[in-house]
């Protein structure tokens, strides 16, 4: 059992490292560890661990495999973005003109998720279609605008079955249908963000997507049913296994349900065969089998919650047996054991919640205690309502009672989220995530094996201390300006030498997705550090689309924005989120400044007159000049000609800057002659989407920069761009290449 668990752990850790972009360093460390372990074993210094070097080699191989899978996924998305015609299968929502649909498209060995803005044609869920349109890469696949859809084949039974189940749930549950679909067919796309937030704050986010818990509830309910029918143990086990398989197939075999069924099916098969099996072996096999089909499954939050949740339940059960007195019977013992289990599971899955959701729920043990019996009744009731859907009157009656349970489940989340300080906002980097992972592994060992509890607790305390203090103690030699690749939009981040961040804009939202959730949150967590300030240059959607997500996830100390009245939902959501997490709002005005470590951010525009007289949000963009030693960065948002003329007249030669973030993505409305004459940049960066419909950056703007001898870096060609400085020199990195930025061109 230990060896099986070790193999599963080595494979999973390796794929996480490779999928996270650190596969080569991880493989190098693992190979070094394998060599040391082999040498120590040959000298008899590590008796009983002959398999240790093999596990280290397996870890190295899995890390390299994860790296290759990640690189292949990137190549497939880039190749898809260069195409205009695809073949694929429509997902759960039907494709219709004017609607947004999702399809899985394939070509060669590639399979890519495509979001479609449908202009012509239609197709039902599961149908095989030919898609033509304007494609561009997005973090989760590709976005196809102006899509023409033509059906070319029959429906996939899996997608068709899931779509049929989803349609039945929509008809039965009305306003509760999105949650019912999430719990039954693993379709979470229509869950609104407010619902997700309250379930995250209350510690119940794991309960609104299918995991081992939901399939286990169905299997347990079937076991109770067969027990009532007095079925023999073997017949009950076989019937339970077949019924669980039928349940998963009946849902259209969504991957989370398949994973959970594998984990639960192994003990059922062992029981039928009358063979002993370890719970850990079942978890290990259940974790390994999905990875054989797709190594990047290891990065999926549903997969991680399934595996982590099942492991947490095993550890929590062992701990609860020790801490709850055996003589406590009845309701007192039940409540004590459930509470102990809830606390243990909440602690052991905390790193996953911190990494994926950006918060830790303080009330999770209590809310899980209250929700557990409700969910145990809710899941079978949902399945029964779906099974009865061919009989209208019976399904309606069952759904009426189930709707009460759904409302109660949501009510528990509302009450839990409304408790003051119910959740703590966190933003761990890779180092912090690894350290907390080590800590909870040690705590799990302490739960299972009391004889090693003292040493395990020492390891846990040391790992947690490192997670807390390392970001404070570690200093970076250079200050960095990150220009994130968010497509046609702006999102920049200034990272100080102490790892603290000032973010400027938050990327787009809308049909292409939330850049905050898809790009910025993962990048900032990987890089690590606290967000001190968020500057929104103006309320257009391509600059504030991801702002609410960033604010809810990182709770910056201050929010600076021009105070120009914006009407987009994303802008309002950002202001509401700032008020909810206690972020201080300030209207950015000429003369304001912000100091974070060695970085000084000075607001050049707008002033009150500019805001009052602006014809639109671009004319009141926040313009900031960032000072790091002798180096200056000028960030202009979408400021256009009128505001640039105002800046030139107001500041003149004081605008001189080493780095210029090209205004309005390189539009001809910006980067005018007066601004460039005074700025005299050495380096210009353009945040722009590949093959965008606006023709950005304009040839005239690029020519004007070339005449001044300015080095130009573009995100549509290089991906993310990073500019680094020690306060005297400049270097830049993009597209895998580094360059020293040449000295300032002579004035003309």
Short mmCIF file of C-alpha atoms in Angstrom, two decimals, residues 257-551:
data_model
loop_
_atom_site.label_atom_id
_atom_site.label_comp_id
_atom_site.label_asym_id
_atom_site.label_seq_id
_atom_site.Cartn_x
_atom_site.Cartn_y
_atom_site.Cartn_z
CA UNK A 257 -18.11 11.70 -11.51
CA UNK A 258 -15.99 9.10 -13.33
CA UNK A 259 -13.01 9.88 -11.09
CA UNK A 260 -15.12 9.59 -7.97
CA UNK A 261 -16.72 6.35 -9.17
CA UNK A 262 -13.28 4.79 -9.75
CA UNK A 263 -12.20 5.66 -6.20
CA UNK A 264 -15.38 4.19 -4.74
CA UNK A 265 -15.59 1.28 -7.18
CA UNK A 266 -12.27 -0.27 -6.14
CA UNK A 267 -13.43 -1.04 -2.56
CA UNK A 268 -16.76 -2.30 -3.93
CA UNK A 269 -14.98 -4.70 -6.31
CA UNK A 270 -12.71 -5.85 -3.49
CA UNK A 271 -15.75 -6.53 -1.33
CA UNK A 272 -17.37 -8.60 -4.08
CA UNK A 273 -14.14 -10.57 -4.56
CA UNK A 274 -13.71 -10.80 -0.77
CA UNK A 275 -10.21 -9.36 -0.99
CA UNK A 276 -8.82 -6.87 1.53
CA UNK A 277 -8.01 -3.46 0.11
CA UNK A 278 -6.55 -0.35 1.67
CA UNK A 279 -8.53 2.87 1.45
CA UNK A 280 -5.29 4.56 0.40
CA UNK A 281 -4.79 2.12 -2.48
CA UNK A 282 -8.27 3.00 -3.75
CA UNK A 283 -7.47 6.71 -3.59
CA UNK A 284 -4.12 6.14 -5.32
CA UNK A 285 -5.61 4.16 -8.21
CA UNK A 286 -8.48 6.60 -8.51
CA UNK A 287 -5.94 9.42 -8.74
CA UNK A 288 -3.68 7.67 -11.28
CA UNK A 289 -6.19 6.40 -13.85
CA UNK A 290 -7.46 9.82 -15.07
CA UNK A 291 -3.85 11.00 -15.48
CA UNK A 292 -3.21 8.20 -17.98
CA UNK A 293 -5.75 9.81 -20.30
CA UNK A 294 -4.67 13.44 -19.84
CA UNK A 295 -1.66 14.43 -17.69
CA UNK A 296 -2.93 18.02 -17.34
CA UNK A 297 -5.97 16.71 -15.45
CA UNK A 298 -3.72 17.12 -12.40
CA UNK A 299 -4.22 20.89 -12.68
CA UNK A 300 -8.02 20.70 -12.59
CA UNK A 301 -9.60 21.97 -9.35
CA UNK A 302 -12.28 19.26 -9.48
CA UNK A 303 -9.65 16.55 -9.71
CA UNK A 304 -7.62 18.02 -6.86
CA UNK A 305 -10.68 18.39 -4.64
CA UNK A 306 -11.72 14.79 -5.39
CA UNK A 307 -8.33 13.37 -4.48
CA UNK A 308 -7.59 15.78 -1.64
CA UNK A 309 -11.08 15.48 -0.21
CA UNK A 310 -11.01 11.67 -0.15
CA UNK A 311 -7.55 11.68 1.46
CA UNK A 312 -8.72 14.27 3.97
CA UNK A 313 -11.76 12.17 4.89
CA UNK A 314 -9.56 9.14 5.62
CA UNK A 315 -7.19 11.17 7.83
CA UNK A 316 -10.07 13.01 9.49
CA UNK A 317 -11.88 9.77 10.29
CA UNK A 318 -8.80 8.35 11.99
CA UNK A 319 -8.31 11.55 14.02
CA UNK A 320 -11.98 11.78 15.02
CA UNK A 321 -11.86 8.23 16.44
CA UNK A 322 -9.01 9.25 18.74
CA UNK A 323 -10.25 12.62 19.95
CA UNK A 324 -13.92 11.77 20.53
CA UNK A 325 -14.37 9.63 23.69
CA UNK A 326 -15.69 6.16 22.93
CA UNK A 327 -18.37 6.42 25.63
CA UNK A 328 -20.00 9.40 23.90
CA UNK A 329 -23.06 7.86 22.29
CA UNK A 330 -26.16 9.16 20.57
CA UNK A 331 -26.44 12.72 19.34
CA UNK A 332 -23.48 13.96 21.39
CA UNK A 333 -21.06 11.48 19.84
CA UNK A 334 -22.43 12.01 16.34
CA UNK A 335 -22.10 15.79 16.53
CA UNK A 336 -18.62 15.58 18.07
CA UNK A 337 -17.37 13.17 15.39
CA UNK A 338 -18.89 15.23 12.56
CA UNK A 339 -17.39 18.44 13.97
CA UNK A 340 -13.96 16.82 14.43
CA UNK A 341 -14.09 15.44 10.90
CA UNK A 342 -15.18 18.82 9.53
CA UNK A 343 -12.30 20.62 11.25
CA UNK A 344 -9.77 18.07 10.01
CA UNK A 345 -11.03 18.12 6.40
CA UNK A 346 -11.13 21.95 6.39
CA UNK A 347 -7.52 22.11 7.60
CA UNK A 348 -6.23 19.38 5.30
CA UNK A 349 -7.84 20.89 2.17
CA UNK A 350 -6.96 24.49 3.10
CA UNK A 351 -4.03 24.76 0.63
CA UNK A 352 -6.35 23.86 -2.27
CA UNK A 353 -8.89 26.47 -1.17
CA UNK A 354 -6.17 29.08 -0.74
CA UNK A 355 -4.65 28.40 -4.16
CA UNK A 356 -7.81 28.10 -6.25
CA UNK A 357 -10.29 30.34 -4.43
CA UNK A 358 -7.96 32.86 -2.78
CA UNK A 359 -9.53 32.64 0.67
CA UNK A 360 -9.72 30.46 3.75
CA UNK A 361 -13.08 30.00 5.44
CA UNK A 362 -12.99 30.29 9.22
CA UNK A 363 -16.57 29.05 9.55
CA UNK A 364 -16.08 25.96 7.34
CA UNK A 365 -16.22 23.37 10.16
CA UNK A 366 -19.58 24.68 11.39
CA UNK A 367 -21.16 25.16 7.96
CA UNK A 368 -20.02 21.70 6.85
CA UNK A 369 -21.50 20.22 10.03
CA UNK A 370 -24.85 21.87 9.22
CA UNK A 371 -24.77 21.15 5.49
CA UNK A 372 -23.61 17.53 5.64
CA UNK A 373 -26.96 15.93 6.56
CA UNK A 374 -28.78 18.25 4.16
CA UNK A 375 -26.49 17.30 1.28
CA UNK A 376 -26.90 13.61 2.15
CA UNK A 377 -30.64 14.00 1.54
CA UNK A 378 -30.30 16.47 -1.35
CA UNK A 379 -28.12 14.39 -3.67
CA UNK A 380 -30.40 11.31 -3.79
CA UNK A 381 -33.44 13.61 -4.07
CA UNK A 382 -31.94 15.32 -7.13
CA UNK A 383 -31.16 11.96 -8.70
CA UNK A 384 -34.69 10.73 -7.96
CA UNK A 385 -36.22 13.88 -9.51
CA UNK A 386 -34.13 13.37 -12.64
CA UNK A 387 -34.96 9.66 -12.84
CA UNK A 388 -38.68 10.46 -12.62
CA UNK A 389 -38.53 13.18 -15.31
CA UNK A 390 -40.34 11.00 -17.92
CA UNK A 391 -43.34 10.95 -15.52
CA UNK A 392 -44.26 14.63 -15.32
CA UNK A 393 -46.48 14.61 -12.22
CA UNK A 394 -44.10 12.42 -10.20
CA UNK A 395 -41.03 14.44 -11.20
CA UNK A 396 -42.77 17.73 -10.36
CA UNK A 397 -43.73 16.45 -6.91
CA UNK A 398 -40.19 15.20 -6.22
CA UNK A 399 -38.67 18.45 -7.49
CA UNK A 400 -40.92 20.53 -5.22
CA UNK A 401 -39.52 18.81 -2.15
CA UNK A 402 -35.97 18.88 -3.52
CA UNK A 403 -36.23 22.63 -4.17
CA UNK A 404 -36.75 23.14 -0.45
CA UNK A 405 -33.50 21.26 0.21
CA UNK A 406 -31.68 23.34 -2.43
CA UNK A 407 -32.95 26.55 -0.84
CA UNK A 408 -31.87 25.31 2.59
CA UNK A 409 -28.42 24.43 1.28
CA UNK A 410 -28.05 27.93 -0.17
CA UNK A 411 -29.40 29.44 3.08
CA UNK A 412 -26.64 27.76 5.10
CA UNK A 413 -24.05 29.25 2.70
CA UNK A 414 -25.65 32.71 3.03
CA UNK A 415 -25.66 32.58 6.82
CA UNK A 416 -22.08 31.31 6.94
CA UNK A 417 -20.83 33.97 4.50
CA UNK A 418 -22.64 36.73 6.44
CA UNK A 419 -20.67 36.03 9.63
CA UNK A 420 -18.15 38.87 10.19
CA UNK A 421 -14.68 37.81 9.02
CA UNK A 422 -16.08 34.46 7.80
CA UNK A 423 -13.20 34.13 5.35
CA UNK A 424 -9.62 35.34 5.24
CA UNK A 425 -8.30 36.56 1.88
CA UNK A 426 -4.97 34.88 1.04
CA UNK A 427 -2.71 34.84 -2.03
CA UNK A 428 0.05 32.24 -1.66
CA UNK A 429 2.83 31.97 -4.19
CA UNK A 430 4.33 28.68 -5.37
CA UNK A 431 6.68 28.55 -2.39
CA UNK A 432 3.86 29.21 0.04
CA UNK A 433 1.64 26.60 -1.63
CA UNK A 434 4.40 23.98 -1.46
CA UNK A 435 5.13 24.82 2.19
CA UNK A 436 1.48 24.57 3.21
CA UNK A 437 1.19 21.33 1.23
CA UNK A 438 4.09 19.90 3.25
CA UNK A 439 2.41 21.13 6.43
CA UNK A 440 -0.94 19.45 5.77
CA UNK A 441 0.80 16.23 4.66
CA UNK A 442 2.59 16.20 8.00
CA UNK A 443 -0.69 16.88 9.81
CA UNK A 444 -2.31 14.01 7.88
CA UNK A 445 0.51 11.71 9.02
CA UNK A 446 -0.08 12.87 12.61
CA UNK A 447 -3.80 12.00 12.26
CA UNK A 448 -3.06 8.50 10.94
CA UNK A 449 -0.03 7.55 13.04
CA UNK A 450 0.00 8.96 16.57
CA UNK A 451 3.46 7.48 17.20
CA UNK A 452 4.99 9.98 14.73
CA UNK A 453 2.71 12.86 15.73
CA UNK A 454 5.39 14.86 17.55
CA UNK A 455 7.84 14.81 14.65
CA UNK A 456 5.06 15.40 12.12
CA UNK A 457 3.80 18.43 14.05
CA UNK A 458 7.35 19.82 14.16
CA UNK A 459 7.57 19.52 10.36
CA UNK A 460 4.16 21.19 9.99
CA UNK A 461 5.13 24.13 12.22
CA UNK A 462 8.43 24.62 10.36
CA UNK A 463 6.70 24.53 6.96
CA UNK A 464 4.03 27.01 8.04
CA UNK A 465 6.71 29.33 9.48
CA UNK A 466 8.52 29.23 6.15
CA UNK A 467 5.28 29.97 4.25
CA UNK A 468 4.64 33.04 6.44
CA UNK A 469 8.13 34.49 6.76
CA UNK A 470 9.84 33.65 3.46
CA UNK A 471 7.96 36.30 1.41
CA UNK A 472 8.92 38.89 4.04
CA UNK A 473 12.58 37.92 4.32
CA UNK A 474 13.40 37.20 0.67
CA UNK A 475 14.40 40.25 -1.35
CA UNK A 476 14.69 40.31 -5.11
CA UNK A 477 17.61 42.18 -6.66
CA UNK A 478 15.52 43.92 -9.33
CA UNK A 479 12.23 45.77 -9.61
CA UNK A 480 9.96 44.38 -12.31
CA UNK A 481 7.25 45.69 -14.62
CA UNK A 482 5.07 42.82 -15.87
CA UNK A 483 2.96 43.42 -18.97
CA UNK A 484 0.58 40.45 -18.84
CA UNK A 485 -0.76 38.92 -22.04
CA UNK A 486 -4.52 39.41 -21.64
CA UNK A 487 -5.37 39.77 -25.33
CA UNK A 488 -7.00 43.02 -26.43
CA UNK A 489 -6.79 44.85 -23.12
CA UNK A 490 -4.40 46.17 -20.49
CA UNK A 491 -3.08 44.56 -17.32
CA UNK A 492 0.28 45.53 -15.83
CA UNK A 493 1.96 44.76 -12.54
CA UNK A 494 4.88 46.43 -10.76
CA UNK A 495 6.66 44.05 -8.37
CA UNK A 496 8.99 45.55 -5.77
CA UNK A 497 12.16 43.93 -4.51
CA UNK A 498 10.23 42.76 -1.45
CA UNK A 499 7.69 41.05 -3.65
CA UNK A 500 4.83 43.51 -3.19
CA UNK A 501 2.64 44.50 -6.12
CA UNK A 502 1.05 47.60 -7.62
CA UNK A 503 -1.36 46.50 -10.36
CA UNK A 504 -2.42 48.84 -13.15
CA UNK A 505 -5.63 47.70 -14.89
CA UNK A 506 -7.11 44.21 -14.85
CA UNK A 507 -7.65 43.06 -18.42
CA UNK A 508 -10.87 42.38 -20.32
CA UNK A 509 -14.10 40.66 -19.38
CA UNK A 510 -17.17 39.67 -21.35
CA UNK A 511 -17.58 36.85 -23.90
CA UNK A 512 -13.87 36.02 -23.93
CA UNK A 513 -13.90 35.39 -20.17
CA UNK A 514 -12.59 37.11 -17.08
CA UNK A 515 -8.87 37.89 -17.51
CA UNK A 516 -8.54 38.32 -13.76
CA UNK A 517 -9.62 34.74 -13.08
CA UNK A 518 -8.04 33.14 -16.16
CA UNK A 519 -4.68 34.97 -16.37
CA UNK A 520 -3.87 37.37 -13.56
CA UNK A 521 -4.78 35.38 -10.44
CA UNK A 522 -2.80 32.29 -11.56
CA UNK A 523 0.18 34.45 -12.60
CA UNK A 524 0.25 36.44 -9.37
CA UNK A 525 -0.04 33.31 -7.25
CA UNK A 526 2.78 31.67 -9.16
CA UNK A 527 4.97 34.74 -8.71
CA UNK A 528 3.89 35.31 -5.10
CA UNK A 529 3.62 38.47 -3.02
CA UNK A 530 0.96 40.78 -1.63
CA UNK A 531 -1.07 43.22 -3.75
CA UNK A 532 -0.79 46.67 -2.15
CA UNK A 533 -2.65 48.75 -4.72
CA UNK A 534 -4.80 48.46 -7.82
CA UNK A 535 -4.96 51.36 -10.28
CA UNK A 536 -7.81 51.34 -12.82
CA UNK A 537 -7.01 53.87 -15.53
CA UNK A 538 -10.64 54.16 -16.72
CA UNK A 539 -13.87 52.10 -16.63
CA UNK A 540 -13.78 50.50 -20.11
CA UNK A 541 -14.36 46.73 -20.07
CA UNK A 542 -10.97 45.84 -21.59
CA UNK A 543 -9.29 47.44 -18.56
CA UNK A 544 -11.64 46.57 -15.66
CA UNK A 545 -13.07 43.19 -16.74
CA UNK A 546 -10.99 41.25 -14.21
CA UNK A 547 -10.91 43.90 -11.47
CA UNK A 548 -13.62 42.47 -9.22
CA UNK A 549 -11.92 39.06 -9.23
CA UNK A 550 -8.55 40.62 -8.36
CA UNK A 551 -10.07 42.65 -5.53
#
